[in-house]
Short mmCIF file of C-alpha atoms in Angstrom, two decimals:
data_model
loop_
_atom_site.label_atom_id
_atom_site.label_comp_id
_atom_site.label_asym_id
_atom_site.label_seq_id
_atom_site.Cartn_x
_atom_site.Cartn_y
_atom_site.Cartn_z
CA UNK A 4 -14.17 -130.88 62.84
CA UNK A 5 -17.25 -132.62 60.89
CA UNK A 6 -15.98 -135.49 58.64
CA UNK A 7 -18.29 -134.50 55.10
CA UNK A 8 -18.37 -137.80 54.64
CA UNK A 9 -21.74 -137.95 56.92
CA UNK A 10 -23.07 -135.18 55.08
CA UNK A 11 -25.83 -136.67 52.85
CA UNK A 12 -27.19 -134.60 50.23
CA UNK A 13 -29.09 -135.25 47.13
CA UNK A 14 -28.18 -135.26 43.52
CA UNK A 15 -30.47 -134.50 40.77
CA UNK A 16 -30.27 -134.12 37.11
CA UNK A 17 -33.07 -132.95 34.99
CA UNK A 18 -32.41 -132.66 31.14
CA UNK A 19 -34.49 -131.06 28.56
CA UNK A 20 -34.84 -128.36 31.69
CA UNK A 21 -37.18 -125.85 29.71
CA UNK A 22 -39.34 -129.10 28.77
CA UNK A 23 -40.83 -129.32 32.15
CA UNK A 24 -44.21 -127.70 33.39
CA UNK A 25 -43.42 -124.38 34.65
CA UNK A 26 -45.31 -125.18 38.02
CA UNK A 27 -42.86 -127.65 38.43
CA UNK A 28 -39.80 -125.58 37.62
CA UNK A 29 -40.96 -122.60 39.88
CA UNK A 30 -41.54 -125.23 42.70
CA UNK A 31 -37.44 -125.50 42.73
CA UNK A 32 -36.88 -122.29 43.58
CA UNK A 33 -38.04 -122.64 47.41
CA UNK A 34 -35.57 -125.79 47.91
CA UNK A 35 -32.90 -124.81 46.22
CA UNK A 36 -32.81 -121.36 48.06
CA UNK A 37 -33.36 -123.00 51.52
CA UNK A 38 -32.89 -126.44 51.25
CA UNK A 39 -36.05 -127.64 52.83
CA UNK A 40 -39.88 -128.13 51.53
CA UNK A 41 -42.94 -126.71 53.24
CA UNK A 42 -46.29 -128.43 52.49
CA UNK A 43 -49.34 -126.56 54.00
CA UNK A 44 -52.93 -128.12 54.42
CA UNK A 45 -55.98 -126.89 56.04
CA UNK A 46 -54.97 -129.17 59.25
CA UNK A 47 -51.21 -127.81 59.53
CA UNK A 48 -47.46 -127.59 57.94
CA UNK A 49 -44.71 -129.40 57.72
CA UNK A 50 -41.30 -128.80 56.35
CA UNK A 51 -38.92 -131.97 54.85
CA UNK A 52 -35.00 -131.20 54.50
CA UNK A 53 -34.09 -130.98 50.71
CA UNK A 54 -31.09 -130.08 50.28
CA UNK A 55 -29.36 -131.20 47.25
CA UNK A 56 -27.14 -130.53 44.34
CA UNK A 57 -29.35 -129.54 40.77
CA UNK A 58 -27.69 -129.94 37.20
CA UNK A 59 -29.64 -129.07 34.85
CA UNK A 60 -29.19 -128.93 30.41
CA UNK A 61 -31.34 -127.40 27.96
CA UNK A 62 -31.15 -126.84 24.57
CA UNK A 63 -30.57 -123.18 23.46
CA UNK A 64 -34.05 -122.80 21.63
CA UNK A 65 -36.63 -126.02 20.30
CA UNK A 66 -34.53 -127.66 17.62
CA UNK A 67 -31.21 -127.03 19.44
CA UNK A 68 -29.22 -125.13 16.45
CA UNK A 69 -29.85 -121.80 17.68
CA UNK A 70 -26.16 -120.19 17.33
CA UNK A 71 -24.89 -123.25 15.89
CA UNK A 72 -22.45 -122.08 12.81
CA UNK A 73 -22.82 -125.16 10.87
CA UNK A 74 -26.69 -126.14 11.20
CA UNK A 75 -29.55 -123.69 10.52
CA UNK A 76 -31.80 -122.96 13.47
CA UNK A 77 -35.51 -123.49 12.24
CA UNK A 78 -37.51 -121.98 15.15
CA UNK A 79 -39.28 -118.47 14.93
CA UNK A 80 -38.20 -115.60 17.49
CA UNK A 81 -41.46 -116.28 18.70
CA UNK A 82 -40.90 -119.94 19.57
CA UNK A 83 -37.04 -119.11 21.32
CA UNK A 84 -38.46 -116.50 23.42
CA UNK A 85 -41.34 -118.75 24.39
CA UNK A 86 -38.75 -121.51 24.74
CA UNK A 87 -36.10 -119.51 26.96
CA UNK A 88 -38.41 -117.61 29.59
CA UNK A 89 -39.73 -121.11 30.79
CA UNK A 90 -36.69 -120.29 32.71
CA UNK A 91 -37.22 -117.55 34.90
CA UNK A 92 -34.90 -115.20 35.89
CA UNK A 93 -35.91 -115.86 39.95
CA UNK A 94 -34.93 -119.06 38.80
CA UNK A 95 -32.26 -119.20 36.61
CA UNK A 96 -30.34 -116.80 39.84
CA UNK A 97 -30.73 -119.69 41.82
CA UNK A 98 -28.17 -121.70 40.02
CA UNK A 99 -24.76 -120.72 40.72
CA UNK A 100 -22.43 -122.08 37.22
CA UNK A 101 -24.30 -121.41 33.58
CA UNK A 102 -22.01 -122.60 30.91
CA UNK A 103 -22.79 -123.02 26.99
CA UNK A 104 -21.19 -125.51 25.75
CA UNK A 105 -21.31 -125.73 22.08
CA UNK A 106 -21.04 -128.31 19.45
CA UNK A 107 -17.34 -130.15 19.20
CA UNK A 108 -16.33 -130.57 15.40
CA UNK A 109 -13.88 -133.88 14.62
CA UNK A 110 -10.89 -131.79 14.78
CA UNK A 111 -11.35 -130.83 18.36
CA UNK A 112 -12.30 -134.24 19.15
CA UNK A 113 -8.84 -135.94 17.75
CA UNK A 114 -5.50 -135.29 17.32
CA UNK A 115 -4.06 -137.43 14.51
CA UNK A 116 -6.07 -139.86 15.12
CA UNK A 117 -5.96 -140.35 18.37
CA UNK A 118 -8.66 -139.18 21.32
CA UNK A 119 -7.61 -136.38 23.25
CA UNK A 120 -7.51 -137.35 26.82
CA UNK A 121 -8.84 -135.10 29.75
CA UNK A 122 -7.34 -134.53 33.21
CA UNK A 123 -7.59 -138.07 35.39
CA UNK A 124 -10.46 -138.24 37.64
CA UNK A 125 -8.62 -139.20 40.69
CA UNK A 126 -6.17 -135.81 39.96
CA UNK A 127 -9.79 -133.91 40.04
CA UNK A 128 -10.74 -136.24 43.09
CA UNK A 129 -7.99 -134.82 45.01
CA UNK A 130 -8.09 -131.35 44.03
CA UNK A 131 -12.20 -131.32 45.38
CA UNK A 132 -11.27 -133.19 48.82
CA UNK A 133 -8.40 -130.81 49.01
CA UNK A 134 -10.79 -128.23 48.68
CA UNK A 135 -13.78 -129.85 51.21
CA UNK A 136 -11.14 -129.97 53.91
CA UNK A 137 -10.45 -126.32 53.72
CA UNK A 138 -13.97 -125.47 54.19
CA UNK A 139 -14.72 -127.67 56.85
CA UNK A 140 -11.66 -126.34 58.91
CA UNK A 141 -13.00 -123.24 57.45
CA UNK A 142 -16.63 -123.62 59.07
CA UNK A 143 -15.72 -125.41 61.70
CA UNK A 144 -17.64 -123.20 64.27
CA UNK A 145 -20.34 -122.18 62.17
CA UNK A 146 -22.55 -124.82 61.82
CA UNK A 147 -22.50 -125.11 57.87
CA UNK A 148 -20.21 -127.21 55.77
CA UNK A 149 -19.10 -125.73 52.12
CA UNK A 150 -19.39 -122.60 50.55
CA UNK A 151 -22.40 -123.22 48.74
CA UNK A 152 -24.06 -122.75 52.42
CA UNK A 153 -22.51 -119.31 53.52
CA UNK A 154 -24.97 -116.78 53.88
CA UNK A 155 -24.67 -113.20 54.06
CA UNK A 156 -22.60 -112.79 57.56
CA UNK A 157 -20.37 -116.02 56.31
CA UNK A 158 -20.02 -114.30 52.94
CA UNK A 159 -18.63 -110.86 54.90
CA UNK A 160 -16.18 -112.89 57.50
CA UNK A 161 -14.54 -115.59 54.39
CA UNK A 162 -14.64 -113.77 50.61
CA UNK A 163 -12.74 -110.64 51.13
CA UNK A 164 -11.99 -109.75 47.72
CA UNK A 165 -8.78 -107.16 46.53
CA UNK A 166 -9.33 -103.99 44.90
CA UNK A 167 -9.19 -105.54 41.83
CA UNK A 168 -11.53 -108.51 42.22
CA UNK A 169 -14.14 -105.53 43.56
CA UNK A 170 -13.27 -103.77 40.69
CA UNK A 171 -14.09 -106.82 38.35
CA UNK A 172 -17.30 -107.49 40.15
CA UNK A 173 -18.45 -103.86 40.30
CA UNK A 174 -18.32 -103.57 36.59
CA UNK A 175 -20.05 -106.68 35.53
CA UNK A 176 -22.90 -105.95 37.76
CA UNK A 177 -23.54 -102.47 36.20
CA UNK A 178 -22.77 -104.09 32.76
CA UNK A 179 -25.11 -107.08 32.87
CA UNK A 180 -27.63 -105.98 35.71
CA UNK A 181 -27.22 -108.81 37.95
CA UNK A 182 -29.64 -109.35 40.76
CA UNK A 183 -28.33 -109.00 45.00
CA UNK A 184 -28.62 -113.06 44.98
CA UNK A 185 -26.56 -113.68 41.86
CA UNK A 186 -23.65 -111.00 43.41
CA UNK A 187 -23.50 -112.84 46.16
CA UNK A 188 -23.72 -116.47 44.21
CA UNK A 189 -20.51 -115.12 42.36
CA UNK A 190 -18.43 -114.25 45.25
CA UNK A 191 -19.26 -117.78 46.75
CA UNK A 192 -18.60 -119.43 42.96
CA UNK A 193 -15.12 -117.06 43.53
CA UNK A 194 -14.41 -118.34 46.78
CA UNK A 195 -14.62 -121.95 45.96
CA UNK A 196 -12.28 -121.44 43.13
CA UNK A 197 -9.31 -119.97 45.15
CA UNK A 198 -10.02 -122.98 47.42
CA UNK A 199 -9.46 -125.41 44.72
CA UNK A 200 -6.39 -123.01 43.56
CA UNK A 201 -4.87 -123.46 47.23
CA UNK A 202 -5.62 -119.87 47.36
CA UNK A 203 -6.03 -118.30 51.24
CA UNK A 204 -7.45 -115.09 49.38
CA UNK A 205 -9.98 -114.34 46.43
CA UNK A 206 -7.72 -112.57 43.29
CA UNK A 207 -9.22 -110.94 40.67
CA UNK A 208 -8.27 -114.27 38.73
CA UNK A 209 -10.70 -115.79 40.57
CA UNK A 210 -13.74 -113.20 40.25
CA UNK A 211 -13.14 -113.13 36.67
CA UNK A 212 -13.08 -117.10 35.84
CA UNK A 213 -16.24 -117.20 38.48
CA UNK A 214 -18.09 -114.54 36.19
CA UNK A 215 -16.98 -116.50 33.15
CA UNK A 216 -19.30 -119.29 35.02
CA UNK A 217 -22.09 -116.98 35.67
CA UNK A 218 -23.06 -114.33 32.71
CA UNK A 219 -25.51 -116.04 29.83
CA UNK A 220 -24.99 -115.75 26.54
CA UNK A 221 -28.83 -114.44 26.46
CA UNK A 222 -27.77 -111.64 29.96
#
């Protein structure tokens, strides 16, 4: 079994996402769906792994207040829909978890004065190696190491989902018209999630919270 330890991968974090040339956000798309660069000149090409992890944050139109219930959002329709389809949808299916996260007010913040505290990191720490072990034992034969790299035949062998998680799925792809790539993202977003439930099986729990991760507020 592969230690993941020697798996090196990069990291890369781009905020303000929309705010970038959109050149350089439809170069992504070619690494991100096959972890590897081609570069083609008149002499030859060459291809350079690139395989890494992207998180990404933008702002949900140019001031940032759009759907904000205490602040007034200033831009025109005009300037959100110019704003928001920076990101194409090609794109945008590329990245597996979407979540809005909107503006905290004091009360959520504190509890009688005090700071709410979050789950430890080391309790999280375990729960992911937990979770890394299972797919390497998992993949063990299959040349790949976490779920993020299944592809179709993987997908088939490892995510069998119940009735209900089908069910689930089915409904939000005819509801929301979500591409082949992103149904397939979603039952790999599920499959992680029963790993770090110390599921063996993908429930419908875990199809729905995995959707929850998926579907835009703007889908």
């Amino acid at each position: 079994m592969k230690p993941f330890l020697f798996v090196l991968r990069g990291f890369r974090f781009l905020d303000e996402f929309p705010e970038f040339s959109r050149g350089t956000l439809e170069a992504l798309r070619q690494p991100m769906e096959d972890g590897e660069v081609s570069i083609t000149r008149a002499a030859g090409s060459v291809k350079f792994p690139a395989s890494f992890m992207l998180v990404a944050a933008s702002n949900p139109c140019p001031c940032g207040y759009l759907g904000d219930v205490r602040r007034e959002c200033k831009c025109s329709p005009r300037q959100i829909m110019r704003y928001q389809t920076k990101l194409s949808g090609p794109l945008m299916d590329r990245i597996d978890i979407h979540i809005n996260v909107p503006a905290l007010d004091v009360d959520e913040l504190m509890e009688r004065g005090v700071v709410k505290r979050p789950e430890r990191s080391i309790s999280v720490r375990e729960r992911v190696f937990r979770a890394r072990k299972i797919q390497l034992k998992r993949f063990d034969k299959d040349g790949i190491y976490t779920n993020s790299d299944m592809k179709n035949k993987h997908i088939k062998k490892y995510c069998v989902l119940d009735n209900a998680g089908q069910a689930i799925l089915k409904q939000a792809v005819n509801t929301y018209g979500l591409s082949a790539r992103t149904y397939f993202r979603i039952i790999k977003v599920a499959r992680t999630i029963a790993d770090l439930a110390g599921k063996k099986d993908i429930d419908a729990t875990c199809v729905a919270e995995a959707l929850q991760y998926r579907v835009r507020l703007n889908d």
